[in-house]
PDB file of N, CA and C and ligand atoms in Angstrom:
ATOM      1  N   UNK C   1      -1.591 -23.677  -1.532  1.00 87.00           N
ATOM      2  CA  UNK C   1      -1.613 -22.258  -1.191  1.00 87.00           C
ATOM      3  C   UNK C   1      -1.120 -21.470  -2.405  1.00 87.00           C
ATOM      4  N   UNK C   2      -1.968 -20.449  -2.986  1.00 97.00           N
ATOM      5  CA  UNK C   2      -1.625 -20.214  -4.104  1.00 97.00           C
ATOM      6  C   UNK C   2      -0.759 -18.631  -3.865  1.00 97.00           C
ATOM      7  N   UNK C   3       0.628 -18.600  -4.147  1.00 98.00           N
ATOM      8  CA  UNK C   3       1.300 -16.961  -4.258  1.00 98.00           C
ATOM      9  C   UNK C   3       1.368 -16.104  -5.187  1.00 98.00           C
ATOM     10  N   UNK C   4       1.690 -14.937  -4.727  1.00 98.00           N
ATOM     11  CA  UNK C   4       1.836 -14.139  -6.483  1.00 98.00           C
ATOM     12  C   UNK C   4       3.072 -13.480  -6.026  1.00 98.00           C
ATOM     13  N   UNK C   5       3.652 -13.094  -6.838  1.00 98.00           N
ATOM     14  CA  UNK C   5       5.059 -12.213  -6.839  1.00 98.00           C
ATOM     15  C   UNK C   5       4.963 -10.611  -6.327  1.00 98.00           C
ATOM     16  N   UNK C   6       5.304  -9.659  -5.757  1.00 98.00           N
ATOM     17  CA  UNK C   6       4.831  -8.525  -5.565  1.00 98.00           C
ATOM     18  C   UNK C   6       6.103  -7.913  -5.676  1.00 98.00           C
ATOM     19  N   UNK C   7       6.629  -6.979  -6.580  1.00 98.00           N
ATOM     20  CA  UNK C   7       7.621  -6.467  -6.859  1.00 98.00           C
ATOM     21  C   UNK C   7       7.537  -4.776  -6.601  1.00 98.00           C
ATOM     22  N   UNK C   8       8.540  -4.435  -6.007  1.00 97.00           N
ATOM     23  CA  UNK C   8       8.176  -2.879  -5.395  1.00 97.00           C
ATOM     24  C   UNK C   8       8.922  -2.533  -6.447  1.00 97.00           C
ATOM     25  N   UNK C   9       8.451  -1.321  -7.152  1.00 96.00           N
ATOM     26  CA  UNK C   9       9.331  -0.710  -8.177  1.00 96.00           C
ATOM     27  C   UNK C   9      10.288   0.493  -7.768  1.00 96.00           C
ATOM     28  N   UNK C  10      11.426   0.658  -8.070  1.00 91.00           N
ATOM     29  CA  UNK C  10      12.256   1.431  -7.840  1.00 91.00           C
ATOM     30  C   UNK C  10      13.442   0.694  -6.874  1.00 91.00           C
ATOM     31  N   UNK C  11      12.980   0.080  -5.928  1.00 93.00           N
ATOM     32  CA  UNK C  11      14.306  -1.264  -5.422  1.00 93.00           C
ATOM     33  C   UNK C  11      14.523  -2.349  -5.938  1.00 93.00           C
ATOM     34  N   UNK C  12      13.347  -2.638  -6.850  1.00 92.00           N
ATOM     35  CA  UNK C  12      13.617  -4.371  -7.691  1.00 92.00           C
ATOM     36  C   UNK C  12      13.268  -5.072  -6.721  1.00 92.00           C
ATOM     37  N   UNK C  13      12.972  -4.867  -5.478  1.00 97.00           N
ATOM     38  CA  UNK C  13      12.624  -5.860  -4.224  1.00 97.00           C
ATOM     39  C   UNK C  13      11.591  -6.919  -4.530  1.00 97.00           C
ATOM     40  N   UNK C  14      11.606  -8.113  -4.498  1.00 97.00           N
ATOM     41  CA  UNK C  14      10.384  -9.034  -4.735  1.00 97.00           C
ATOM     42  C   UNK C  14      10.101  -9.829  -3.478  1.00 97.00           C
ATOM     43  N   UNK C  15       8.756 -10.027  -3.360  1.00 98.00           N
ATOM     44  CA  UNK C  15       8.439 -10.750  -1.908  1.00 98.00           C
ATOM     45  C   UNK C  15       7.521 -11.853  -2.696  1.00 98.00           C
ATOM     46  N   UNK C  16       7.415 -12.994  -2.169  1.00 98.00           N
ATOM     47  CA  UNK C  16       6.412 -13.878  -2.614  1.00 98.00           C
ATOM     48  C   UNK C  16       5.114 -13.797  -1.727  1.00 98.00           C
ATOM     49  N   UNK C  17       3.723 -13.348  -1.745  1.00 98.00           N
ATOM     50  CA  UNK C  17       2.652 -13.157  -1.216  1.00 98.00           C
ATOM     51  C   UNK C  17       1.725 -14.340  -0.889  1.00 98.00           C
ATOM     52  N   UNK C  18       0.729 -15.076  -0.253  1.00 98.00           N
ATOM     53  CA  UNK C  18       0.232 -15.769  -0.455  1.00 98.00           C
ATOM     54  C   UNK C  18      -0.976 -15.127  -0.387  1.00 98.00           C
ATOM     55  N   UNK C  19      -2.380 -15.328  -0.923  1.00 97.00           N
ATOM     56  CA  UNK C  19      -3.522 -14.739  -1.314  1.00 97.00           C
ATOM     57  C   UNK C  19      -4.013 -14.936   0.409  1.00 97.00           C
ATOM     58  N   UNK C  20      -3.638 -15.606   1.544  1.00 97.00           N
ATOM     59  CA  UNK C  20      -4.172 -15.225   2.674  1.00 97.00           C
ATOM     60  C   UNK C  20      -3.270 -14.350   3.697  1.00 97.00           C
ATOM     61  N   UNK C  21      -2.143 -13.623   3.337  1.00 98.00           N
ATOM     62  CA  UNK C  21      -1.715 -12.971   3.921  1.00 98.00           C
ATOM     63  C   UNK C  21      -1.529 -11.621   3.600  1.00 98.00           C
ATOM     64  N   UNK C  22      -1.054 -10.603   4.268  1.00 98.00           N
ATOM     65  CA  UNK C  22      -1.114  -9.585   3.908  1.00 98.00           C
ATOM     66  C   UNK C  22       0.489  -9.262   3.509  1.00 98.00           C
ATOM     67  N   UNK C  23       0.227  -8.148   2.427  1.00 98.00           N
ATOM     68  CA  UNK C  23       2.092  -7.596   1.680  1.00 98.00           C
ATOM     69  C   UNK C  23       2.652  -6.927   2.954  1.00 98.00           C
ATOM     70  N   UNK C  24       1.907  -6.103   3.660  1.00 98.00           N
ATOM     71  CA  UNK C  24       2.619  -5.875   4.806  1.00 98.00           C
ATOM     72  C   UNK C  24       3.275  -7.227   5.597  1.00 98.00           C
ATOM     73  N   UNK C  25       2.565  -7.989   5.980  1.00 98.00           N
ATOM     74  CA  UNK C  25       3.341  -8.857   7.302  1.00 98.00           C
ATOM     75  C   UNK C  25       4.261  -9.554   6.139  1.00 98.00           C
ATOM     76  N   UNK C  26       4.037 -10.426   4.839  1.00 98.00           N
ATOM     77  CA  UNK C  26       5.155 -10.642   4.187  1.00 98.00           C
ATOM     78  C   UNK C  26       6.661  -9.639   4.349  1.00 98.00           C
ATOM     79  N   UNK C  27       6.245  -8.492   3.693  1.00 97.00           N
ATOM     80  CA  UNK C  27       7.099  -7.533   3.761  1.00 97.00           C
ATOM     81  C   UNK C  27       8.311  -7.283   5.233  1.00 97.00           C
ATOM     82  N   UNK C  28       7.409  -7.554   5.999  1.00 97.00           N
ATOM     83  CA  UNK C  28       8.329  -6.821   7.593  1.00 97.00           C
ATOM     84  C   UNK C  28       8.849  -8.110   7.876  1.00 97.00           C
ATOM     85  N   UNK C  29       8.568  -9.247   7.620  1.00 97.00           N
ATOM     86  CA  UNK C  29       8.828 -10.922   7.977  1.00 97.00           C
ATOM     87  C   UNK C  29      10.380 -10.784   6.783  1.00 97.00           C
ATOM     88  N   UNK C  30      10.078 -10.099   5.677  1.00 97.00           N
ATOM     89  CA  UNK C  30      11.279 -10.470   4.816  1.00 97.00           C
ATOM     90  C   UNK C  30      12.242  -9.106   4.903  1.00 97.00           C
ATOM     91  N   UNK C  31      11.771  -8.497   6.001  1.00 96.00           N
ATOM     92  CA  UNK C  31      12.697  -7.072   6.002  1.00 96.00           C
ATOM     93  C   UNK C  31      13.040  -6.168   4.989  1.00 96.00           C
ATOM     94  N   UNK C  32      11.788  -6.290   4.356  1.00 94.00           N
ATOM     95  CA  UNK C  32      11.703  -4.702   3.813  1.00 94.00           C
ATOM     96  C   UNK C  32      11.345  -3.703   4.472  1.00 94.00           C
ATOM     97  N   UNK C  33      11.274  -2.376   3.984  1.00 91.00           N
ATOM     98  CA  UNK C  33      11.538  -1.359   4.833  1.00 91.00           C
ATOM     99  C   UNK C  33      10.463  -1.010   3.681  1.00 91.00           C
ATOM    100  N   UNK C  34       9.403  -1.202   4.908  1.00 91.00           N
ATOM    101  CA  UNK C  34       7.881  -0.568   4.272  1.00 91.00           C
ATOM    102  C   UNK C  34       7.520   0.365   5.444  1.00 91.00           C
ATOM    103  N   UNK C  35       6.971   1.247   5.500  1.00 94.00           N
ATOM    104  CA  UNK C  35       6.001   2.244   6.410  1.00 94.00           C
ATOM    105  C   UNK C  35       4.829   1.931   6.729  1.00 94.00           C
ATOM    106  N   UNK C  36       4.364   1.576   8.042  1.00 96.00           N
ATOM    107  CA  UNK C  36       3.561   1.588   8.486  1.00 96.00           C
ATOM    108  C   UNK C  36       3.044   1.911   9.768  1.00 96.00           C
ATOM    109  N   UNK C  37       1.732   2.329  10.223  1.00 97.00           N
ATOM    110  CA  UNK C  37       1.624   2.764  12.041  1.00 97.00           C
ATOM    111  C   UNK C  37       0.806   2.193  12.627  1.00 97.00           C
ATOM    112  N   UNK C  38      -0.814   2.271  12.321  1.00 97.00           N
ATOM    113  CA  UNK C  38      -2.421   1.861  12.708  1.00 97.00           C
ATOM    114  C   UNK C  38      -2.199  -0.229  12.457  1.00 97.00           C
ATOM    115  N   UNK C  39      -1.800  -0.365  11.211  1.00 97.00           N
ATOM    116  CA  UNK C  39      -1.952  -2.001  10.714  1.00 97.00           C
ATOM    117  C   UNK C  39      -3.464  -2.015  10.626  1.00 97.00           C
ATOM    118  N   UNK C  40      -4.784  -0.821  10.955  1.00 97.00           N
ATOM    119  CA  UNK C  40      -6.397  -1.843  10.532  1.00 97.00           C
ATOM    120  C   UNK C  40      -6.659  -0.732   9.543  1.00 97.00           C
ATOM    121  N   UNK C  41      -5.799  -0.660   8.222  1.00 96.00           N
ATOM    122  CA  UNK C  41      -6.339  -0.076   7.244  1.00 96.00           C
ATOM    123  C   UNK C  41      -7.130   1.538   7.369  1.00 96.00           C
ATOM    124  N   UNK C  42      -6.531   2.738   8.324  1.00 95.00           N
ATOM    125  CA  UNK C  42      -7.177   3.873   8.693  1.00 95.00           C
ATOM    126  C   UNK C  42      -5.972   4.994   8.434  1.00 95.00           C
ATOM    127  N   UNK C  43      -4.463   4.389   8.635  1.00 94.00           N
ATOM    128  CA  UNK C  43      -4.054   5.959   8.835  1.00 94.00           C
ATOM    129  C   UNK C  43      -3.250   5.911   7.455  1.00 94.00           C
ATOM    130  N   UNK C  44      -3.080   5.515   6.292  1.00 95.00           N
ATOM    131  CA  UNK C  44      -2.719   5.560   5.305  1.00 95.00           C
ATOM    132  C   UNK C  44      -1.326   5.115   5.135  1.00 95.00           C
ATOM    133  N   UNK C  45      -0.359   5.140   6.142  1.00 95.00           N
ATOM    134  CA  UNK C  45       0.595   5.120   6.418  1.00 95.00           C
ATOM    135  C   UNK C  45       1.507   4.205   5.162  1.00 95.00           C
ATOM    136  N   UNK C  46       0.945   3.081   5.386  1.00 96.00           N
ATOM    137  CA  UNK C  46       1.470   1.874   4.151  1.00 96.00           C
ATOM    138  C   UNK C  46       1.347   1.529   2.825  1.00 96.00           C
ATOM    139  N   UNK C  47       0.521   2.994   2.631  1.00 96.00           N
ATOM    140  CA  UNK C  47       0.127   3.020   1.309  1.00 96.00           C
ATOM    141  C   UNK C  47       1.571   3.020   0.003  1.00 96.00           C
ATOM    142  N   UNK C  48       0.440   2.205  -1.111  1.00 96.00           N
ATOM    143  CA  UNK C  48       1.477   1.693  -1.793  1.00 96.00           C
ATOM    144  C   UNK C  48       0.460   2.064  -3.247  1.00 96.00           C
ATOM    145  N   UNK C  49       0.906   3.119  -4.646  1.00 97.00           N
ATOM    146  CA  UNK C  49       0.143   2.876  -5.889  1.00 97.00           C
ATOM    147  C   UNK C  49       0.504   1.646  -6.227  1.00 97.00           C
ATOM    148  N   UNK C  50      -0.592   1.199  -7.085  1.00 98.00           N
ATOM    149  CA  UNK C  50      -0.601  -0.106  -7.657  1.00 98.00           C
ATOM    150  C   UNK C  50      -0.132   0.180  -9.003  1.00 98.00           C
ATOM    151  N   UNK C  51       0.435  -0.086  -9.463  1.00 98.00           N
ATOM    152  CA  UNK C  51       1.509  -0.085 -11.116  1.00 98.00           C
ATOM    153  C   UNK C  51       0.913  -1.060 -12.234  1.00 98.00           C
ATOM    154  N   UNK C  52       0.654  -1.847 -11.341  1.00 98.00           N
ATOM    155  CA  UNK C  52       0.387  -3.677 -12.374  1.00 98.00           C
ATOM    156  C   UNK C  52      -0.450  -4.627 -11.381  1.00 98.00           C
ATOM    157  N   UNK C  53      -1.721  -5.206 -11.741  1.00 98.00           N
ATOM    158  CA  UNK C  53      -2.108  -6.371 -10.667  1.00 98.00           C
ATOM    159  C   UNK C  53      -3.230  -6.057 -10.114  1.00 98.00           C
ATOM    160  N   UNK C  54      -3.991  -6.793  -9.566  1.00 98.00           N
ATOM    161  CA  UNK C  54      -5.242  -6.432  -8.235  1.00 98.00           C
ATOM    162  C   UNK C  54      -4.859  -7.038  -6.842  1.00 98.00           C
ATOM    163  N   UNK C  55      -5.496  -6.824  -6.358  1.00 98.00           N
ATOM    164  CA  UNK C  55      -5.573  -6.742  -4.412  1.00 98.00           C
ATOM    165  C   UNK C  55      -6.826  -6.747  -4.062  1.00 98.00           C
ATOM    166  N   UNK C  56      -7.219  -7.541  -2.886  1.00 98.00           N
ATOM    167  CA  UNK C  56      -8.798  -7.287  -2.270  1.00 98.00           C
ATOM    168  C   UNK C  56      -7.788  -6.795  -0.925  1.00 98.00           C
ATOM    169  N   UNK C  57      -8.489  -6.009  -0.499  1.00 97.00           N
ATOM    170  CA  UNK C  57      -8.617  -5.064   0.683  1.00 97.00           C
ATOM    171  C   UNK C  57      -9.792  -4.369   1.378  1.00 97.00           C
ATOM    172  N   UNK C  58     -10.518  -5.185   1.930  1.00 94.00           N
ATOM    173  CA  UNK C  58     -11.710  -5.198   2.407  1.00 94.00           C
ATOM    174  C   UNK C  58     -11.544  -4.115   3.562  1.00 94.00           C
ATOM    175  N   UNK C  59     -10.825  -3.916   4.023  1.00 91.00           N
ATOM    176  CA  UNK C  59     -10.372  -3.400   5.443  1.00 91.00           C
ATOM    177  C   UNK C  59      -9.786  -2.585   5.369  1.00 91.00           C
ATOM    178  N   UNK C  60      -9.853  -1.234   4.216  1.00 93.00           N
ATOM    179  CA  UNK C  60      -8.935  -0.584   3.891  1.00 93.00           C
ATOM    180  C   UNK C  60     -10.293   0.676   3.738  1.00 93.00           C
ATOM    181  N   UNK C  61     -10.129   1.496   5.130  1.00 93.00           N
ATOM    182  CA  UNK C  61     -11.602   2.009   5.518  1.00 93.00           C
ATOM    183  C   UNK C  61     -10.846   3.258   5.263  1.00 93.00           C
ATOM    184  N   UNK C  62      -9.464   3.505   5.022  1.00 93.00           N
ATOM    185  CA  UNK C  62      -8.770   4.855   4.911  1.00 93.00           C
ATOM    186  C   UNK C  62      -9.263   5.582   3.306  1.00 93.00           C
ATOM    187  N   UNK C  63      -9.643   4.282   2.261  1.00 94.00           N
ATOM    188  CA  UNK C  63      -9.388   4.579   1.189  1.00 94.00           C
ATOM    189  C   UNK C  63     -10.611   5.261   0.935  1.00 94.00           C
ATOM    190  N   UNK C  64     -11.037   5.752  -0.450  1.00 93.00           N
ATOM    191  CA  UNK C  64     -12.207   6.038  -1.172  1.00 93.00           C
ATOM    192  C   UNK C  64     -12.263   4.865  -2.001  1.00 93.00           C
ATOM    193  N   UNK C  65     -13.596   4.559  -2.473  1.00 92.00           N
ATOM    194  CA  UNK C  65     -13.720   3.416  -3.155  1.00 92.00           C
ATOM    195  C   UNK C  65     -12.883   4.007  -4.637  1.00 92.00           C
ATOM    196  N   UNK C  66     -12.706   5.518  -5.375  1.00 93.00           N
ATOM    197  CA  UNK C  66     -11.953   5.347  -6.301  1.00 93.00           C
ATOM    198  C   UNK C  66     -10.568   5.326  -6.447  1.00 93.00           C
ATOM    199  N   UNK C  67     -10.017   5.707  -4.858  1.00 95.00           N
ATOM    200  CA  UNK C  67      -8.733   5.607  -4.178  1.00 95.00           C
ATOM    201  C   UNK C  67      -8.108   4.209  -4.395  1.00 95.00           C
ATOM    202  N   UNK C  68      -9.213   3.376  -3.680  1.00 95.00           N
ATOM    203  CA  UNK C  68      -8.728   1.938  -3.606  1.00 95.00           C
ATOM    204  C   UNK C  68      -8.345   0.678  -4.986  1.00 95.00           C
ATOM    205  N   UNK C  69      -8.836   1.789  -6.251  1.00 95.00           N
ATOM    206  CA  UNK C  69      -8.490   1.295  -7.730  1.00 95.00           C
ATOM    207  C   UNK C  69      -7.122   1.159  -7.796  1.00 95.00           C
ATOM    208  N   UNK C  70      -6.427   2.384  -7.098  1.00 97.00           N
ATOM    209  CA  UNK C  70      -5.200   2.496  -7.509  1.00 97.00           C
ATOM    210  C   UNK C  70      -4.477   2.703  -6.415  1.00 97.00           C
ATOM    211  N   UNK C  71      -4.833   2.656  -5.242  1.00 97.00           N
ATOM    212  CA  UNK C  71      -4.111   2.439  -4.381  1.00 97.00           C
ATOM    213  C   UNK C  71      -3.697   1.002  -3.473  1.00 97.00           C
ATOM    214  N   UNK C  72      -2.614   0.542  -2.624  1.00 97.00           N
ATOM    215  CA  UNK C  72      -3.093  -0.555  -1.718  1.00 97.00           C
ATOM    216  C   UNK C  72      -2.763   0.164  -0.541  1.00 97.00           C
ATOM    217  N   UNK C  73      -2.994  -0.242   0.367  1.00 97.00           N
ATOM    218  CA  UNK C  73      -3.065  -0.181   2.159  1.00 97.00           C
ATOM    219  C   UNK C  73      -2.136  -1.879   2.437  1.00 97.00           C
ATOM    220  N   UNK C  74      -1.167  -1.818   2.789  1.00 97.00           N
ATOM    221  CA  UNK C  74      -0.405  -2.949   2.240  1.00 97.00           C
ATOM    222  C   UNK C  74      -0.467  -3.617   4.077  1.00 97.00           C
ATOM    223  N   UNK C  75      -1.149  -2.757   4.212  1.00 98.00           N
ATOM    224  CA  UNK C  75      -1.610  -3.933   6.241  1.00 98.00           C
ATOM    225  C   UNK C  75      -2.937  -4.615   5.783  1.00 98.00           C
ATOM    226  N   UNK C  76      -3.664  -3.625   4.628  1.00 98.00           N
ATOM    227  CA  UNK C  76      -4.867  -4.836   4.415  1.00 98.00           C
ATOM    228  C   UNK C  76      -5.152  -5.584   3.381  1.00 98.00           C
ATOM    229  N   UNK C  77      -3.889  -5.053   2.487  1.00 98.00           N
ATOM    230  CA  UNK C  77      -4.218  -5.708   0.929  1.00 98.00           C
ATOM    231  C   UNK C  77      -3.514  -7.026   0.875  1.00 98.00           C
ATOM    232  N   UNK C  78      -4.260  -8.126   0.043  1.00 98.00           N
ATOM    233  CA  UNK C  78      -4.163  -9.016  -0.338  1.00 98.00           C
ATOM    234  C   UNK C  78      -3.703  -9.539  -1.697  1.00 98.00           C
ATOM    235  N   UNK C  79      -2.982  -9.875  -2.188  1.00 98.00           N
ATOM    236  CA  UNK C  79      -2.676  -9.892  -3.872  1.00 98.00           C
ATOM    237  C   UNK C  79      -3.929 -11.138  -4.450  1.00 98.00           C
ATOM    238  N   UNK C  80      -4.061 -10.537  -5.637  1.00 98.00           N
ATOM    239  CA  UNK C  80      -4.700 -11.506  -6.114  1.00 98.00           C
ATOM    240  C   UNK C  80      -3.854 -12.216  -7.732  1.00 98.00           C
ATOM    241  N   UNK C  81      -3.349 -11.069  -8.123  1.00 98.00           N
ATOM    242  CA  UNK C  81      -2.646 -11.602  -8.900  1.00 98.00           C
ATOM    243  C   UNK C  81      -0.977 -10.982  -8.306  1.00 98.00           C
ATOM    244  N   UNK C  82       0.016 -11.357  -9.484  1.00 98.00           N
ATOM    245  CA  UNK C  82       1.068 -10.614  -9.608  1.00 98.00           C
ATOM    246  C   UNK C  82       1.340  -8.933  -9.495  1.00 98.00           C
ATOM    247  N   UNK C  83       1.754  -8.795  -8.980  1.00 98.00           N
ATOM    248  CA  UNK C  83       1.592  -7.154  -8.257  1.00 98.00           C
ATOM    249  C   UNK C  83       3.025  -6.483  -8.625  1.00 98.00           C
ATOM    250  N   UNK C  84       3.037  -5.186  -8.672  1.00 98.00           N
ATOM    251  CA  UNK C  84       3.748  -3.996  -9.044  1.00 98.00           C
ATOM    252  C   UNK C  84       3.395  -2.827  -8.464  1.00 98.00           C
ATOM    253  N   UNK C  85       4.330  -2.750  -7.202  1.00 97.00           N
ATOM    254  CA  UNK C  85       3.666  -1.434  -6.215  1.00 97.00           C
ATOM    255  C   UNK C  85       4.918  -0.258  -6.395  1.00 97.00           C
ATOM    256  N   UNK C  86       4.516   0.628  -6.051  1.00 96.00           N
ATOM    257  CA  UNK C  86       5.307   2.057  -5.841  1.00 96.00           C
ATOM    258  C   UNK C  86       5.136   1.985  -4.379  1.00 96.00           C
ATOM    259  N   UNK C  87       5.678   1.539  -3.323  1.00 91.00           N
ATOM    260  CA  UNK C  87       5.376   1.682  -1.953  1.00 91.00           C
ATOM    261  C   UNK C  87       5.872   3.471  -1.957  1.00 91.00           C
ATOM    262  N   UNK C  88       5.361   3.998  -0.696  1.00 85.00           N
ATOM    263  CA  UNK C  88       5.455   4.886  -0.381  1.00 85.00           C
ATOM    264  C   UNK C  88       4.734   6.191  -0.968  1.00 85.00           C
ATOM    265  N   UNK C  89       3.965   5.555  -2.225  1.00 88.00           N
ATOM    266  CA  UNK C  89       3.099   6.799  -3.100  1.00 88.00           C
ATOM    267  C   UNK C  89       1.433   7.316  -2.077  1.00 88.00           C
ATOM    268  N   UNK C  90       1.054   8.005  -2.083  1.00 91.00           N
ATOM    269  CA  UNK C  90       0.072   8.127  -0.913  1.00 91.00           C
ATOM    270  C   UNK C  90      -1.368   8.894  -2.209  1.00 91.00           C
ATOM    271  N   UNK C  91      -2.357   8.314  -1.884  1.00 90.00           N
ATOM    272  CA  UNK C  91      -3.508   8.953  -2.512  1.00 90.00           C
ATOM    273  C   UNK C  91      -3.909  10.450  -2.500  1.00 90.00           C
ATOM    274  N   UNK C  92      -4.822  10.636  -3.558  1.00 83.00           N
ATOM    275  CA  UNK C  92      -4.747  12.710  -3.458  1.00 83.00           C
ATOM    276  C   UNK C  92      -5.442  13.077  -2.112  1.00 83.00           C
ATOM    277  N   UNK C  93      -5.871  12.244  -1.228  1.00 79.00           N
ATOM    278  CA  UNK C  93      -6.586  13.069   0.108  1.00 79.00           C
ATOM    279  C   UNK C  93      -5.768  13.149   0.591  1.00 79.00           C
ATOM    280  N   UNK C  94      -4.824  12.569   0.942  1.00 74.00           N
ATOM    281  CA  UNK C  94      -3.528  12.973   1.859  1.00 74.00           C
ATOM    282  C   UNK C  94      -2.418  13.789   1.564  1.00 74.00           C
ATOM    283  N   UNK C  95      -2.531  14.054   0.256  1.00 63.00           N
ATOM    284  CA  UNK C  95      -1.274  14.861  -0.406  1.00 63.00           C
ATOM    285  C   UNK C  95      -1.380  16.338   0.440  1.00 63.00           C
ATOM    286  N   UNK C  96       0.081  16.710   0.549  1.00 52.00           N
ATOM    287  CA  UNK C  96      -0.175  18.170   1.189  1.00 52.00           C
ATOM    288  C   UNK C  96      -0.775  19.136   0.384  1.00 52.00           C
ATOM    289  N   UNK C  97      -1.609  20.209   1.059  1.00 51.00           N
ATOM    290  CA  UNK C  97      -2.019  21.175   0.223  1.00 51.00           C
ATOM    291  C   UNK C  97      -0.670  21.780   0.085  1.00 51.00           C
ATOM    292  N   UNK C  98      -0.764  22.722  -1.331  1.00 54.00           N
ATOM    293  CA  UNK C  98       0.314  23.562  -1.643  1.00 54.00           C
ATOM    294  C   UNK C  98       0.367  24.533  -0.420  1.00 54.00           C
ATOM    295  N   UNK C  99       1.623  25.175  -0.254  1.00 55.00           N
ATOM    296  CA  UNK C  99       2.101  26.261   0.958  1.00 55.00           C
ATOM    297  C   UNK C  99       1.339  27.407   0.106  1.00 55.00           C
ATOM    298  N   UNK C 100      -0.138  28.717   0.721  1.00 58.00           N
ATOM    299  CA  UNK C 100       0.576  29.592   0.660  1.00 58.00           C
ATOM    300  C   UNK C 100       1.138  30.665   0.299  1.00 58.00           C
ATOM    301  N   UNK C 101       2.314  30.538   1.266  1.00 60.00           N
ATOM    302  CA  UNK C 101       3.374  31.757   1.651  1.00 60.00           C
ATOM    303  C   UNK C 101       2.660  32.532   2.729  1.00 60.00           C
ATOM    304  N   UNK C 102       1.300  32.439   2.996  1.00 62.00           N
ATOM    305  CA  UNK C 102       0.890  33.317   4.510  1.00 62.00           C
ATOM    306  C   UNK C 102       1.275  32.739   5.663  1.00 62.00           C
ATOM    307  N   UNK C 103       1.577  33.367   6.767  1.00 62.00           N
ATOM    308  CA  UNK C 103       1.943  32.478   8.215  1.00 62.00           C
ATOM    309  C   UNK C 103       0.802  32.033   8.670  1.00 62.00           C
ATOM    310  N   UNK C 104       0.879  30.814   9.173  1.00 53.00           N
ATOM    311  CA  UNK C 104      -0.534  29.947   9.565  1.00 53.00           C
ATOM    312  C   UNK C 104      -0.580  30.880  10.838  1.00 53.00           C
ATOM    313  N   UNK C 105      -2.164  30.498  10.856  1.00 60.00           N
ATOM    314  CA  UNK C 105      -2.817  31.427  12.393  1.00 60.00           C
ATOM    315  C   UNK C 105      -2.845  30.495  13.576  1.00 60.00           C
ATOM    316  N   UNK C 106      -2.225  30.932  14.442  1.00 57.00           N
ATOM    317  CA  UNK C 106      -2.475  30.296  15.576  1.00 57.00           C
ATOM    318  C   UNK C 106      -3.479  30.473  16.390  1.00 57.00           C
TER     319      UNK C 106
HETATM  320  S1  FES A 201      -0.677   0.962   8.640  1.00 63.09           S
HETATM  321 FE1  FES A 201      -2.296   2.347   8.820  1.00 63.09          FE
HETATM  322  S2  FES A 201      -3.443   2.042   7.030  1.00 63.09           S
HETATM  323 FE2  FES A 201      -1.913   0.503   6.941  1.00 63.09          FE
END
């Protein structure tokens, strides 16, 4: 069974991955404190930028195919090599629009 290392940057946290499991279920099995809600790759929730490394994520129907360069969905991504994530970074479709300053209409 072949693993790769997946190191979250900013905690130093390292999980060992195996190429048939996902960084999420590693992750929550080794009690990191990752974000997640849906688990089938739709509500973005677990998104993680990729820093260093690839991932197949077949099932990661939230992303855009140029999203998914640099992003993972860490309920569907898979490491393929040695990995370097920013958990918690979220792709530009989800980013909030800027405020503004008018009162939203109800
Ligand atoms: S938990 Fe919803 S996309 Fe991963």
């Amino acid at each position: 069974m072949t693993t790769h290392t997946v190191e979250f940057v900013g905690t130093g946290e390292e999980i060992e991955v195996a190429e048939t499991e996902t960084i999420l279920d590693v992750a929550v099995r080794e009690g990191i404190s990752q974000e997640y809600s849906c688990r089938v790759g739709m509500c973005l929730a677990c998104s993680a930028e990729i820093i260093e490394g690839e991932v197949t994520q077949p099932g990661a129907r939230g992303l855009t195919e140029a999203e998914a360069e640099n992003y993972a969905l860490t309920c569907m991504a898979r490491p393929e090599t040695d990995l370097k994530l920013d958990r918690g970074s979220y792709p530009p479709s989800i980013e909030a629009e800027e405020p503004t300053g008018e009162p939203a209409d109800d």
